[in-house]
Amino acid sequence: MADPESEKQDFRLELAQQVFLYRSTDIAGLDKAQLQEQILQTIFSKGLAPYYEHICGELGWELQQSKLQEMQASNAKQLEDLAAKIKDAEENLGETEVRDALHARATFLGDTGDCEAAAAAYKETEDKTASGASKADMVFAQIRLAILYQDWHCVKRLLLRAKTICEAGGDWEHKNKLKVYEGVAAMYSRDFKRAAELLLDSIATFTTSELFSYTSCVSYAVAASLISLDRVSLKARVVDSPEIRSVIGRVPALEACLNALYDCAYREFFRSLLGVIDIIRGDMYTHPHVRYYMREVRLVAYNQVSPATERTGTGLLVCRVWCVSAV
C-alpha cells in the first residue's frame, strides 16, 4: 500500500475548506483577503467556471466577465477535443477505449465544477463499466464534487449508491474507502458515535487520501471517540492503538486531551481541550457542532468524576480534580 501521507488531497476539497474559512465569523486570525486571493487563484487555474459563478453569487463577490468567458472558452475547447476522442474510439477502437474516453470527459466536467453535466457523463460511463471498483470510484468523485458545493443531500444519496455498488461487487479497498466517506457524512450530521466506529475501522487500511490525510483521519477518529466511546473501549481502540499512537503526536492538543482524559488528569484535560475545540471550530466538517462537542466532552469528564465522588461521600475529591476551591 502506498504511503497514505504521500497521496494528494482532491483540490476541490482544499478549495471547499478555504471557502469555509472565508465564510466563518468565529475563527480568529484569518486573513480574508489572502483567502479570497487563494480561492480565486484555484478557480481560475482549474477552470472552475460554474463554481466561479456560484461562489460569486453566494459571497457577493464581483464577477469578472473576462475571466469567466476565458474559462468557458478554454473548457469548451477541451470538451471538443474530448468529444473527438470519444468519436474516434467509437469508430476505430474497442469498448475499453470508448469507456476510457467517456471517463476522461466525465472527470474533466467534474474537475471544472459542472455538477449536472458531470453527473450525466458519469452515468453514461458507468453504463459501459463492468468493474464494481471503477463504478465506486466514479461515485466517490461525484461525492467530492457535491462536498465542494456543500450539497449534503446529494452526498447522502450518492453514498447509498456507493454502498449498493460495494455490496454487489466491491473489493475490500473500496469497501474501506466507503467507510471513510460515510464517516465524514456522519461527522457532518453530528452522529459522532457512528463516525468513530467507521473511521476507527478504516485506519489500519486507510487509502482515502483524496479526502484527507492519514493524520486527519486519525484526528477525526480520536475526536469522535472522545465523546462516544466508553472508557474501556477508548482504552482498547484508541489509547492503545499502535496506528493511532504512531501519528497522534502530530496533533499535540488532541494527544494531550486524550491521554489526560483517560489518566483523569483534569487540569491538563481542560488546558488541552481549548486546543481541540480550536481544531473542531476550524474544520468544515465539524464546525457546525462545536458547541455540542464542547458540552459533550465536558460531560464525559464529569461522568468519570462523579462515580468516585459518590463513593467518597464528599465534595473534596471533585474540587481537586476540577481544580477549584472547596471554600
Coordinates of N, CA, C and O in Angstrom, one line a residue, residues 1 23 63 76 85 94 111-112 116 130 139 158 162 196 241 246 280 294:
M1 N 0.8 -1.2 0.0 CA 0.0 0.0 0.0 C 0.9 1.2 0.0 O 1.9 1.3 0.7
R23 N -15.9 32.1 4.8 CA -17.3 32.4 5.3 C -17.3 32.6 6.8 O -18.2 33.2 7.4
L63 N -18.2 39.5 -10.1 CA -17.8 38.5 -11.1 C -17.1 39.2 -12.3 O -17.6 40.1 -12.9
A76 N -14.7 24.8 -23.2 CA -15.4 24.3 -24.4 C -14.4 23.7 -25.4 O -14.8 22.7 -26.1
K85 N -12.1 12.5 -29.3 CA -11.5 11.2 -28.9 C -12.6 10.2 -28.6 O -12.3 9.0 -28.9
G94 N -11.8 -0.2 -29.4 CA -12.7 -1.1 -28.7 C -13.5 -0.5 -27.6 O -13.4 0.7 -27.3
D111 N -14.0 18.0 -12.6 CA -12.9 18.8 -12.2 C -13.1 20.3 -12.4 O -12.5 21.2 -11.7
T112 N -14.0 20.6 -13.4 CA -14.3 22.0 -13.7 C -15.6 22.5 -13.0 O -16.0 23.6 -13.2
E116 N -24.2 19.1 -13.1 CA -25.2 18.4 -13.9 C -24.6 17.7 -15.1 O -24.9 16.5 -15.3
A130 N -18.0 -2.4 -16.3 CA -18.3 -3.7 -15.6 C -17.8 -3.7 -14.2 O -18.4 -4.3 -13.3
V139 N -18.5 7.2 -8.3 CA -19.4 7.8 -7.3 C -18.7 8.6 -6.3 O -19.1 9.7 -5.8
L158 N -25.7 9.8 -2.9 CA -24.6 9.2 -3.6 C -23.9 8.1 -2.7 O -23.5 7.1 -3.2
A162 N -23.1 4.3 -3.7 CA -21.8 3.7 -3.5 C -21.9 2.4 -2.6 O -21.3 1.4 -2.9
A196 N -17.1 7.6 14.7 CA -16.0 6.9 15.4 C -15.8 5.5 15.0 O -14.7 5.0 14.7
S241 N -4.0 1.8 20.6 CA -3.9 1.5 19.2 C -2.6 1.9 18.6 O -2.2 3.1 18.7
S246 N 1.1 6.1 16.5 CA 2.2 6.4 15.6 C 2.0 7.8 15.0 O 3.0 8.3 14.5
I280 N -11.8 21.7 16.1 CA -13.2 21.4 15.8 C -13.8 22.6 15.1 O -14.5 22.5 14.1
M294 N -18.2 20.6 22.6 CA -17.7 21.2 23.9 C -18.5 20.7 25.1 O -18.0 20.3 26.1

